[in-house]
Coordinates of C-alpha atoms and ligand atoms in Angstrom, one line a residue:
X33 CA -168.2 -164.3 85.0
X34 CA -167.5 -162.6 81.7
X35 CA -164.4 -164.1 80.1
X36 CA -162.7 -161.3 79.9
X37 CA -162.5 -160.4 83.6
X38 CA -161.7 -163.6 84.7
X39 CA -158.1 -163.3 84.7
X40 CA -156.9 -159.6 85.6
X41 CA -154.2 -158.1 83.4
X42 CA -150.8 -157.5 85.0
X43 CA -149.7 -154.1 83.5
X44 CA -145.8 -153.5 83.9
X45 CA -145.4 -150.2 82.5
X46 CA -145.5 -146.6 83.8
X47 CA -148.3 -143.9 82.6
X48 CA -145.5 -142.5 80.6
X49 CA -144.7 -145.6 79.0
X50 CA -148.1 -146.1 78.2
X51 CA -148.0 -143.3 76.5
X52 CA -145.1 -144.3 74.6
X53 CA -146.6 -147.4 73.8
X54 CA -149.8 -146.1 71.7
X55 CA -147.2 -143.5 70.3
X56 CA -145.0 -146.9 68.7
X57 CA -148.2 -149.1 67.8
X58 CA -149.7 -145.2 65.8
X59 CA -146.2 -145.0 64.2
X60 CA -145.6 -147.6 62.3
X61 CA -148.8 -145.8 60.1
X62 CA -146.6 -143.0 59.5
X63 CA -143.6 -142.2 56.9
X64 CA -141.1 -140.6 59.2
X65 CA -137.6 -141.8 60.3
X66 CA -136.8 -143.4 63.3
X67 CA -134.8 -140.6 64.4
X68 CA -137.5 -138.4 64.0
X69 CA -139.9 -140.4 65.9
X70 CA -138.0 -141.0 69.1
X71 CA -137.1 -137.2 69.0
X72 CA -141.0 -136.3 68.7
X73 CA -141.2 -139.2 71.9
X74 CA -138.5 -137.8 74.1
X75 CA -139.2 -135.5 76.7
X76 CA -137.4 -132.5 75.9
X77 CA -136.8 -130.2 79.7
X78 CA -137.4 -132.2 83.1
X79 CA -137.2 -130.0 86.0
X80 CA -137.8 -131.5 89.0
X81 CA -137.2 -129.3 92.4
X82 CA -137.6 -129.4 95.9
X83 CA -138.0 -126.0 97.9
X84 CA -138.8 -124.5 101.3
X85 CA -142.1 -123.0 102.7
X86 CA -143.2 -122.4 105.8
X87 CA -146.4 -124.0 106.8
X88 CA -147.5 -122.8 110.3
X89 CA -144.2 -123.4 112.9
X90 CA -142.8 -125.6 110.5
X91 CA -141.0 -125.8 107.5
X92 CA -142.3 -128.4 104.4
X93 CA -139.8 -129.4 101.2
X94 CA -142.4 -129.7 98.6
X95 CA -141.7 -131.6 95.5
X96 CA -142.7 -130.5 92.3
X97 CA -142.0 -130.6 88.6
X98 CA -142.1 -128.9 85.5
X99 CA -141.6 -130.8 82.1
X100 CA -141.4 -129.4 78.4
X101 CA -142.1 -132.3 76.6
X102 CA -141.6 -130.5 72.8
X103 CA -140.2 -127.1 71.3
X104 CA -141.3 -127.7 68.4
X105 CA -143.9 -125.3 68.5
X106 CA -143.5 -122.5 71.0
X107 CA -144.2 -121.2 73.7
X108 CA -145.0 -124.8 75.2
X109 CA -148.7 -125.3 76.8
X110 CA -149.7 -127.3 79.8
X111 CA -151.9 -127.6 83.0
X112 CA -150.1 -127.5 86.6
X113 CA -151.9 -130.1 88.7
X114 CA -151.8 -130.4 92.8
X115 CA -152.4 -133.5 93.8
X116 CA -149.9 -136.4 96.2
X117 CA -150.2 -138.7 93.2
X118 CA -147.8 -136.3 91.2
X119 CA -144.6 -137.5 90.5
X120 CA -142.1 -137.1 87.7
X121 CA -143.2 -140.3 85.1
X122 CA -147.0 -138.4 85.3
X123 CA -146.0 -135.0 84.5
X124 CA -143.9 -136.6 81.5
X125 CA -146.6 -138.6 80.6
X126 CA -149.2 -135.9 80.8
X127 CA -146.6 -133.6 78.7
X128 CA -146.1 -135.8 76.2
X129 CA -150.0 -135.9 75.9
X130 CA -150.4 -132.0 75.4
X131 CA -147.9 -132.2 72.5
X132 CA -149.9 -134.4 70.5
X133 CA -153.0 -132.8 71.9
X134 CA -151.6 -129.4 70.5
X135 CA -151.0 -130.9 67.4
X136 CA -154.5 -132.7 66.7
X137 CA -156.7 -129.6 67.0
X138 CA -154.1 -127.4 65.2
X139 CA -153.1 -125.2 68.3
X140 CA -149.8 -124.0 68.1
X141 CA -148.0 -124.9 70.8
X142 CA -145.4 -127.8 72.1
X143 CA -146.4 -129.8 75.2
X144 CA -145.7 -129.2 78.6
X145 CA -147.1 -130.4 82.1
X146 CA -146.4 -129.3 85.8
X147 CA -147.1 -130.7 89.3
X148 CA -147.0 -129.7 93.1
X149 CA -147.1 -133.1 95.0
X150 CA -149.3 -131.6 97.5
X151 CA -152.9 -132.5 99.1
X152 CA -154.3 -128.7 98.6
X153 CA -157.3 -129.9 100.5
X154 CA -154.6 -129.5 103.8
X155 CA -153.7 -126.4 103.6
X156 CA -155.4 -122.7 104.0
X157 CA -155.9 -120.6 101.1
X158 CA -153.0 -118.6 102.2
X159 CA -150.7 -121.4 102.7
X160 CA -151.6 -122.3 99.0
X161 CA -150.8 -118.6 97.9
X162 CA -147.2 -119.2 99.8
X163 CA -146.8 -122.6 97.5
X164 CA -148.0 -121.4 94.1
X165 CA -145.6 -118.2 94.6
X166 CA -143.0 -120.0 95.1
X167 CA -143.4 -122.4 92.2
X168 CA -143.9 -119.7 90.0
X169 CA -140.8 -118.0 91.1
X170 CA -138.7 -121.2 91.1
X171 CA -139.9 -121.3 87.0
X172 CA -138.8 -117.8 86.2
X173 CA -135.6 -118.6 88.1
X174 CA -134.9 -121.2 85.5
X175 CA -136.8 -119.4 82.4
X176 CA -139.4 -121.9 82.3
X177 CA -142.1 -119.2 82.3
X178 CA -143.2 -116.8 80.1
X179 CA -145.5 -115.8 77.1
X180 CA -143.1 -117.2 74.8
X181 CA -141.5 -120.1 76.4
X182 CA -144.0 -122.0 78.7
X183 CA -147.7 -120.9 79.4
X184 CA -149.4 -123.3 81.9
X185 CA -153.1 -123.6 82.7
X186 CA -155.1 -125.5 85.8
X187 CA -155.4 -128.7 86.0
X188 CA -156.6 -131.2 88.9
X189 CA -156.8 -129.3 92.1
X190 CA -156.0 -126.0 90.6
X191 CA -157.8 -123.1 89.2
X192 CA -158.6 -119.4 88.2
X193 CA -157.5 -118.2 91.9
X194 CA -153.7 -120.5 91.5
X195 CA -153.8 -118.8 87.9
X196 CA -153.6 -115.0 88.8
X197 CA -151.1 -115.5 91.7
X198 CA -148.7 -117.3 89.4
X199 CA -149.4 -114.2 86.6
X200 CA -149.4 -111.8 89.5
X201 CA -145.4 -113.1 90.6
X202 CA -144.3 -113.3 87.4
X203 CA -146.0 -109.2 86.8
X204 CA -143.9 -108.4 89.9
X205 CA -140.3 -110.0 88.9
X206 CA -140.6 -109.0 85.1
X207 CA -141.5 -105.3 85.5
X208 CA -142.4 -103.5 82.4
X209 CA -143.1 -106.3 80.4
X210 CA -146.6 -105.2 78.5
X211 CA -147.1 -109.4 77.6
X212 CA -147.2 -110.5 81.0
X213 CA -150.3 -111.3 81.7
X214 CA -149.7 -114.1 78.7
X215 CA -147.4 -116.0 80.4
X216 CA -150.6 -118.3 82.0
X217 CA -153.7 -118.7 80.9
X218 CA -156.9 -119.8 82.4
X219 CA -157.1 -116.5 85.1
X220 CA -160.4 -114.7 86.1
X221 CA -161.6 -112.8 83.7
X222 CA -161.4 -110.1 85.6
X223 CA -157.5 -110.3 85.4
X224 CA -157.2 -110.6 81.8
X225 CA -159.0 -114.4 81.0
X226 CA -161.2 -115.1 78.7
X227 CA -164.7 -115.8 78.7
X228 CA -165.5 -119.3 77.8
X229 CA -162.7 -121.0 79.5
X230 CA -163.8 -122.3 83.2
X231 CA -166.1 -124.6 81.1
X232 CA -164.2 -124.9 78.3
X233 CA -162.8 -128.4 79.0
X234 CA -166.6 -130.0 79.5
X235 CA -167.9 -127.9 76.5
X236 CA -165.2 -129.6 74.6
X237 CA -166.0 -132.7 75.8
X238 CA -169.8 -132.3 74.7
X239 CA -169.1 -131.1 71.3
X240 CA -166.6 -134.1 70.8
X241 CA -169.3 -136.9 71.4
X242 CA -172.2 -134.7 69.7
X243 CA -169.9 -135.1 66.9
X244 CA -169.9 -138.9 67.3
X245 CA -173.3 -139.2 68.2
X246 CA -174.3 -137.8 64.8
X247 CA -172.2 -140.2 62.5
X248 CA -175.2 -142.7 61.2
X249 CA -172.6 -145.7 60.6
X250 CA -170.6 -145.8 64.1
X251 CA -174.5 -145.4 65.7
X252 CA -175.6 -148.1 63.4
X253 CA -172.9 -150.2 64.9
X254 CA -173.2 -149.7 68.2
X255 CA -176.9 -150.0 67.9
X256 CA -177.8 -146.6 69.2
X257 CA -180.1 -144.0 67.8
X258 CA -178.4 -140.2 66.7
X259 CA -177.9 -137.4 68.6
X260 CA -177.7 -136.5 72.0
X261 CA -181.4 -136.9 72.9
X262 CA -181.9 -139.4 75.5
X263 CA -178.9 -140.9 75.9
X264 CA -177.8 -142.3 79.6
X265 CA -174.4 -141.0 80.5
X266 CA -172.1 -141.4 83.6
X267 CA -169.4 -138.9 84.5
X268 CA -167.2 -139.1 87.0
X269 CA -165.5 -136.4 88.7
X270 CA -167.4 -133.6 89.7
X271 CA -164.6 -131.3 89.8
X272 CA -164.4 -128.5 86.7
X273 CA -164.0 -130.9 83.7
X274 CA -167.1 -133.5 84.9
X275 CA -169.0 -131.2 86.0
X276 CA -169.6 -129.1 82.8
X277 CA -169.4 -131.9 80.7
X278 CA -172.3 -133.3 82.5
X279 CA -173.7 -129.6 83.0
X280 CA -174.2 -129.8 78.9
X281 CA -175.3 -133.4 78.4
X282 CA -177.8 -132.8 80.9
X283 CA -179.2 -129.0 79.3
X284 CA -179.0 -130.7 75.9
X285 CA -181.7 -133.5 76.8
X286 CA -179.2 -136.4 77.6
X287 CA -180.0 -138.3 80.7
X288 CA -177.2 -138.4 83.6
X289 CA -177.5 -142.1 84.7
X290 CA -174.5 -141.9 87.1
X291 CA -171.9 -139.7 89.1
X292 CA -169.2 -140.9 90.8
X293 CA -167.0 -139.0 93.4
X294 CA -164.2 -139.5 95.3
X295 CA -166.8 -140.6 98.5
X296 CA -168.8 -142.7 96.0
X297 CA -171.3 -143.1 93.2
X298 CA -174.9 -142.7 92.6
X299 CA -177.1 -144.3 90.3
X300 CA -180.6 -143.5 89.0
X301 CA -181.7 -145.2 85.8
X302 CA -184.9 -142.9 85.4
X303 CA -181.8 -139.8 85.8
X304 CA -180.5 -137.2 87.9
X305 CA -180.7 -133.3 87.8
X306 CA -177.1 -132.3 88.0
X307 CA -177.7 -128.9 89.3
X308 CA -179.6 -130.5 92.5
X309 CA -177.0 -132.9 92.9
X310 CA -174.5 -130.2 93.1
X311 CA -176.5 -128.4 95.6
X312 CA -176.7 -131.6 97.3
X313 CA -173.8 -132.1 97.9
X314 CA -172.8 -128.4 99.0
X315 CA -175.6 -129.0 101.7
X316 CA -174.5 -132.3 102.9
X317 CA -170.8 -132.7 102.2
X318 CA -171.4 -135.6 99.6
X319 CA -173.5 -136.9 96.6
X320 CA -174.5 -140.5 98.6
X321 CA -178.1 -140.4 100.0
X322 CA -179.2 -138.2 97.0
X323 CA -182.6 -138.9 97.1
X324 CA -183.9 -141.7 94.8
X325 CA -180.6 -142.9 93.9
X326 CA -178.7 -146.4 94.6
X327 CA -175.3 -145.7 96.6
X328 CA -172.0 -146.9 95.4
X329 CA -169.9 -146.8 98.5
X330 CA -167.2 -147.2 96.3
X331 CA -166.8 -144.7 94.0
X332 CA -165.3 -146.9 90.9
X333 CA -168.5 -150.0 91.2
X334 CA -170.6 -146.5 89.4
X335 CA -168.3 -147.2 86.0
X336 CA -170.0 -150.2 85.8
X337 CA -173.5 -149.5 85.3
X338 CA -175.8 -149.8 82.9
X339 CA -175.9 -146.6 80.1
X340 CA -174.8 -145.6 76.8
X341 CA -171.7 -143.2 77.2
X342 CA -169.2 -143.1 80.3
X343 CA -167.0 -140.1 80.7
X344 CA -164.6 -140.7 83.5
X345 CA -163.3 -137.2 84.0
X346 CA -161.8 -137.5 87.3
X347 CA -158.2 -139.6 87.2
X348 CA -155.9 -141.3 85.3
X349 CA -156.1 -145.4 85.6
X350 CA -159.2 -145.7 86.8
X351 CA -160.2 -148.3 84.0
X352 CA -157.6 -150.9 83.5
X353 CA -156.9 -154.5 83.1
X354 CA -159.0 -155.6 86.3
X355 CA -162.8 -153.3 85.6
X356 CA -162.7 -152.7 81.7
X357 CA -163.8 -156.4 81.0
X358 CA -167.1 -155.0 83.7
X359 CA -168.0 -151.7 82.0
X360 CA -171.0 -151.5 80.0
X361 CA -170.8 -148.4 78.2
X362 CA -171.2 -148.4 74.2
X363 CA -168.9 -145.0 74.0
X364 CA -166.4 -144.4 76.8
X365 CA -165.3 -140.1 76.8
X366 CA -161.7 -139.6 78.2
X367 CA -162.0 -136.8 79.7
X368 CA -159.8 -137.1 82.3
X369 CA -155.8 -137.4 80.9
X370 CA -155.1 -140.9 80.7
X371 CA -158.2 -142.9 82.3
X372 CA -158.1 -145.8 80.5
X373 CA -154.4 -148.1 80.6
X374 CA -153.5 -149.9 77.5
X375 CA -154.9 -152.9 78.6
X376 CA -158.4 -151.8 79.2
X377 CA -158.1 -150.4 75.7
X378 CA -157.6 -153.6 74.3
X379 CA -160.2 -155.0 76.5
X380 CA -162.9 -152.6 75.2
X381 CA -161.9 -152.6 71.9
X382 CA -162.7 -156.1 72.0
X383 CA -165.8 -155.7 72.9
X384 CA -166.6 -153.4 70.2
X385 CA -166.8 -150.1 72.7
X386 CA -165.6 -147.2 70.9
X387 CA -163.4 -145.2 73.1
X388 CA -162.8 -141.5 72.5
X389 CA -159.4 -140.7 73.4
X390 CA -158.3 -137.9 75.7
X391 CA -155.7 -136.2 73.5
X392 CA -158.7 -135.2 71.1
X393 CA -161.6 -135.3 73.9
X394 CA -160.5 -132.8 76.1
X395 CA -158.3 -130.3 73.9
X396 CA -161.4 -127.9 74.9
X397 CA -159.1 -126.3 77.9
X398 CA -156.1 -126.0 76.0
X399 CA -158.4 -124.6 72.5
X400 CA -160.0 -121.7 74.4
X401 CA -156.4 -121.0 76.3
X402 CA -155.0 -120.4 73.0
X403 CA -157.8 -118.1 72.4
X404 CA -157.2 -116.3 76.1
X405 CA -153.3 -116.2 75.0
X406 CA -154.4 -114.5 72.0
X407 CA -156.2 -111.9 74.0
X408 CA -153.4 -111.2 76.2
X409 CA -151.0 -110.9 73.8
X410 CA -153.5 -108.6 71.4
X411 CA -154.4 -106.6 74.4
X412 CA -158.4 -106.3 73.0
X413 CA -161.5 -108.4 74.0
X414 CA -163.1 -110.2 71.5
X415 CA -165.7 -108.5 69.9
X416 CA -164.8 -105.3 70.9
X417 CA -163.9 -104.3 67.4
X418 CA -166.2 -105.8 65.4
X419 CA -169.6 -106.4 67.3
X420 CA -171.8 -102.8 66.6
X421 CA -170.4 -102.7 63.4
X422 CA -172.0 -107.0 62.9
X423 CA -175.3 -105.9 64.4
X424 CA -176.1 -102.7 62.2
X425 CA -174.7 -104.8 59.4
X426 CA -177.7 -107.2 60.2
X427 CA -180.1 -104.5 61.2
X428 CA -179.6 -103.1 57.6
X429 CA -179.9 -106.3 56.3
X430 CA -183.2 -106.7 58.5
X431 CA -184.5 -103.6 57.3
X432 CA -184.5 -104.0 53.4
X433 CA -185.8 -107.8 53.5
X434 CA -188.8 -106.5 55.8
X435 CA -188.9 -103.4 53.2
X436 CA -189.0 -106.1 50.7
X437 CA -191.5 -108.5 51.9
X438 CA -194.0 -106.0 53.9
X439 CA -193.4 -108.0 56.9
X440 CA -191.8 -107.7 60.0
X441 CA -190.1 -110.0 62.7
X442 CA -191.3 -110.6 65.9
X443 CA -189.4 -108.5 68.7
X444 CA -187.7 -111.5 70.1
X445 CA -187.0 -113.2 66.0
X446 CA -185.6 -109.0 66.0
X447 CA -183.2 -109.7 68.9
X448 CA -181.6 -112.6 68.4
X449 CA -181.2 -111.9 64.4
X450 CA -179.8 -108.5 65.8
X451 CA -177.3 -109.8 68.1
X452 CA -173.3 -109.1 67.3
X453 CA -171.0 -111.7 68.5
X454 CA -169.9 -111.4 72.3
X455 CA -166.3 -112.9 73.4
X456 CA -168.1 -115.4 74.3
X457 CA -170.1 -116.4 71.3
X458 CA -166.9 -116.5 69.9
X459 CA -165.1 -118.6 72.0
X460 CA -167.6 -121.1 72.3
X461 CA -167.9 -121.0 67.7
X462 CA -164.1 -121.8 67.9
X463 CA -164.2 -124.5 70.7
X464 CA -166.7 -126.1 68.3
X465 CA -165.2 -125.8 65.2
X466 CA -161.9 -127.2 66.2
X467 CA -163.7 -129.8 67.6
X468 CA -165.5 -130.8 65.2
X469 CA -163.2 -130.3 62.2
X470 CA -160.2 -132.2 64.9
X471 CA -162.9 -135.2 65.0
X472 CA -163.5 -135.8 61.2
X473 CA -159.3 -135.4 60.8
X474 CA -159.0 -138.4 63.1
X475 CA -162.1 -140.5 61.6
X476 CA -160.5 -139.4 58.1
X477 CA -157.6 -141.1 59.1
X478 CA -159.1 -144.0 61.0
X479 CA -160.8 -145.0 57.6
X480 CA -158.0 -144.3 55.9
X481 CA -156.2 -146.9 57.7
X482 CA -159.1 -149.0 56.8
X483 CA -160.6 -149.1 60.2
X484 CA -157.8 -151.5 61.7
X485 CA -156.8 -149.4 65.0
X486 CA -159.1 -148.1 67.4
X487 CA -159.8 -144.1 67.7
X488 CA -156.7 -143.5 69.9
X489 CA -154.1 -144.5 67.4
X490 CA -155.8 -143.0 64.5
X491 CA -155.8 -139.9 66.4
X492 CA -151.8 -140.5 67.4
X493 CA -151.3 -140.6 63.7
X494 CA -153.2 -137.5 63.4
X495 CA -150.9 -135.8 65.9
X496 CA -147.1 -137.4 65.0
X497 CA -148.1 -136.2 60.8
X498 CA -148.1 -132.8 62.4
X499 CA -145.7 -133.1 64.8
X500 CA -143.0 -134.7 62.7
X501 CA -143.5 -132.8 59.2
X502 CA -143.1 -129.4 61.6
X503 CA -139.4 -131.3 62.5
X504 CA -138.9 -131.9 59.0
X505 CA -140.1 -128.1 58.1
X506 CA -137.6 -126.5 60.5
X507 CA -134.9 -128.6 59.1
X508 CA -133.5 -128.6 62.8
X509 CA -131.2 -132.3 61.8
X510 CA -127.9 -130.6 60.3
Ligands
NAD771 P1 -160.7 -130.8 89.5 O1 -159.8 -130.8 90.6 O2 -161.5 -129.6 89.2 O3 -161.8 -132.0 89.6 C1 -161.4 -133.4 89.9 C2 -162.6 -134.0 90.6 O4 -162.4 -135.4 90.7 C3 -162.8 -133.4 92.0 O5 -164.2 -133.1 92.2 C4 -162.4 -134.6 92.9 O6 -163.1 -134.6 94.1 C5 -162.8 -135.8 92.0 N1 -162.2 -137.0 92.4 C6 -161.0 -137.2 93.1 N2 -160.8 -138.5 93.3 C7 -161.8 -139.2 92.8 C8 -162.2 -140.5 92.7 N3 -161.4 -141.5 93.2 N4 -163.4 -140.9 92.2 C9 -164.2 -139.9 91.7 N5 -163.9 -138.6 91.7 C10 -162.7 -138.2 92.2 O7 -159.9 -131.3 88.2 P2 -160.2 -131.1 86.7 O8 -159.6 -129.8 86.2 O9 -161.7 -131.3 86.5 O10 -159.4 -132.3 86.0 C11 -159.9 -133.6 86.0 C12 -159.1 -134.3 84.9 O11 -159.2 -133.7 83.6 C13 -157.6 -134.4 85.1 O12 -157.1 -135.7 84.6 C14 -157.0 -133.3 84.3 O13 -155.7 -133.6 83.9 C15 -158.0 -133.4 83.1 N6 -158.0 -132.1 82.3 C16 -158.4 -131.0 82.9 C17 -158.5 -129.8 82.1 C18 -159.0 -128.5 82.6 O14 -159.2 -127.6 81.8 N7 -159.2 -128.4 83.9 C19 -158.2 -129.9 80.7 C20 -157.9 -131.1 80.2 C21 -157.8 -132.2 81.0

């Protein structure tokens, strides 16, 4: 038995104090006063609230929460998640996470989280409609809604469809106001979203490890070759974030090894077409029995096998004291919120794993909702302005180098030369730019602190320097 799983780690602490405690061990790296530092920690606005809805003859008190974690940037940003595991120590946790997340990839907004304790798999579509209007009216009640206060986004077991009823409520009780359709983001594009953003979070998580995957001295050290190409990855979750994260490994030649779901894993060393699995499991109900592949009747055994890069993109937990000593990965992807605990942290750090942390890893959701906020609040699609005028820019330019050189481009060279930017050529350029100039920020400061903390603090450092010198630039301590 491997040493380090032999005795299992007994971890005391809530999610949220987990959180606090990689925010103290990143701290003591950074200049600011005590004062300042439990103010950046403190969750700013809980509201927690219980109200009525019908469901069929009956009436249910849901529970649910809303928590602005920071104002020190506004409006604050945040997914709303549905799921019976909600509770108000995870939606403080998980705000506290989109502050720093904010700050690391430069996006201008404070942190902020929210949560229906609710199994949406129960209820009708309908029903679901009843619950997210009601939410979204209990948050305008208490002005914690709008363009320039609090904009959330979907999280686990929401989406697009949750989105556009919560902006469609908050149209309906604020009448007249032209910035409405700001006050969420991540709705159908058809009702004022962006393009880009359902896979936003995945594409995020792709570029993120690219970027790893091409640094010649953390490959050297892991003893992997660069790039992308050929390396065996597990994800699990195949819900919005696993799923397009895996969507992208798998197009850009990596080689899915593993997927695990909440009815279990699967595990094919030689790989596995994503897209078939999908329809695989829309045929049969579940990813087990997918043809050629060892079953993992339960789901969390899949974390354990054999490849080069796990991305658990699923829950929060699932790799703790008790299975981190068991994983095998060489890179593990957070690209759920909160995965890993503390103590599997320590654990893989130990073993010389390199863990990518979520607060950078999947800032892809909350990069492109920035961009869809921008939208709203601009009223104009990207590229609407500028796209003719970029393409008979290029056709000019075509024109005098073929005038030039006697020769001319083939007609599909001609097209994609020709081709102005579309919204979402754009999004996708800004999703990668933040998150590759957000990755060299934390590596700068990781070797700046002389490689003695693991990705996850350098990046905390990353985060509190921003956070903190924006406290000490609105002079808001008389
Ligand atoms: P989702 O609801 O679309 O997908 C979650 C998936 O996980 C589902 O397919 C579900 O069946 C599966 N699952 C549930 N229990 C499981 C288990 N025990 N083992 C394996 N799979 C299980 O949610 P999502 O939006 O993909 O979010 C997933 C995680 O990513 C959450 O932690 C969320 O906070 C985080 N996240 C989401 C976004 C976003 O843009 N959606 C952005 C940042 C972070």
């Amino acid at each position: 038995m491997d040493t380090l799983t032999a005795k299992p780690v007994q971890e005391h602490y809530s999610f949220f104090q987990g959180v606090e405690r990689n925010f103290d061990k990143a701290a003591q790296y950074t200049r600011f006063e005590p004062g300042i530092l439990q103010q950046i920690k403190a969750c700013n606005s809980v509201y927690s609230m219980r109200f009525p809805v019908r469901i069929g003859d009956q009436i249910e008190v849901i529970e649910a929460y809303r928590v602005q974690h920071s104002h020190h940037r506004l409006p604050c940003k945040g997914g709303i998640r549905y799921s019976m595991d909600v509770n108000q120590d995870e939606v403080m946790a998980l705000a506290s996470l989109m502050t720093y997340k904010c700050a690391l990839v430069s996006v201008p907004f404070g942190g902020a989280k929210g949560g229906i304790k609710i199994n949406p798999k129960k209820y009708s579509a309908f029903e679901l409609e009843k619950i997210t209007r009601r939410y979204a009216s209990e948050l305008i009640k208490k002005n914690f809604i709008g363009p320039g206060i609090d904009v959330p986004a979907p999280d686990y077991g929401t989406g697009s469809r949750e989105m556009s009823w919560i902006a469609d409520t908050y149209a309906s009780m604020k009448p007249g106001d032209v910035d409405s359709l700001a006050c969420i983001t991540g709705k159908p594009v058809s009702q004022g979203g962006v393009r880009g953003r359902t896979e936003a979070t995945g594409l995020g998580i792709f570029y993120g490890i690219r970027e790893l995957l091409n640094v010649q001295e953390d490959m050297d050290k892991l003893g992997l070759p660069l790039g992308v190409e050929g390396k065996k990855v597990i994800v699990q979750g195949l819900g919005n974030v696993g799923y397009h994260a895996a969507k992208f490994f798998f197009d850009n030649g990596a080689i899915i090894v593993g997927l695990a779901e909440y009815e279990g894993g699967i595990y094919n060393a030689n790989g596995l077409d994503i897209y078939k699995v999908v329809d695989f499991r829309k045929e049969t109900g579940s990813i087990l029995n997918y043809p050629g592949a060892t079953n993992f009747t339960n789901s969390k055994d899949t974390l354990e096998c054999e490849c080069d890069i796990l991305i658990p993109a699923a829950l929060e937990n699932v790799i703790n004291g008790e299975n981190a000593g068991r994983i095998k990965a060489k890179i593990v992807g957070e690209g759920a919120n909160g995965p890993l605990t503390p103590d599997a942290d320590e654990i893989l750090a130990k073993k010389g794993v390199i863990v990518v942390p979520d607060m950078y890893l999947n800032a892809g959701g909350v990069t492109v909702s920035y961009f869809e906020w921008l939208k709203n609040l601009s009223h104009v699609r990207f590229g609407r302005m500028d796209k003719r005028f970029a393409e008979n820019q290029y056709g000019s330019i075509l024109h005098t180098v073929e005038g030039l050189t006697g020769k001319r481009v083939t007609d599909i060279e001609r097209k994609q030369l020709l081709h102005g930017p579309d919204e979402v050529d754009l999004v996708y350029s800004g999703l990668e730019d933040t998150m590759i100039t957000s990755y060299h920020e934390i590596r700068e400061a990781y070797l700046n602190l002389n490689r003695s903390v693991d990705m996850r603090t350098a990046a905390f450092t990353v985060a509190i320097n921003k956070v903190g010198g924006s406290y000490e630039e609105l002079g808001i301590f008389p």
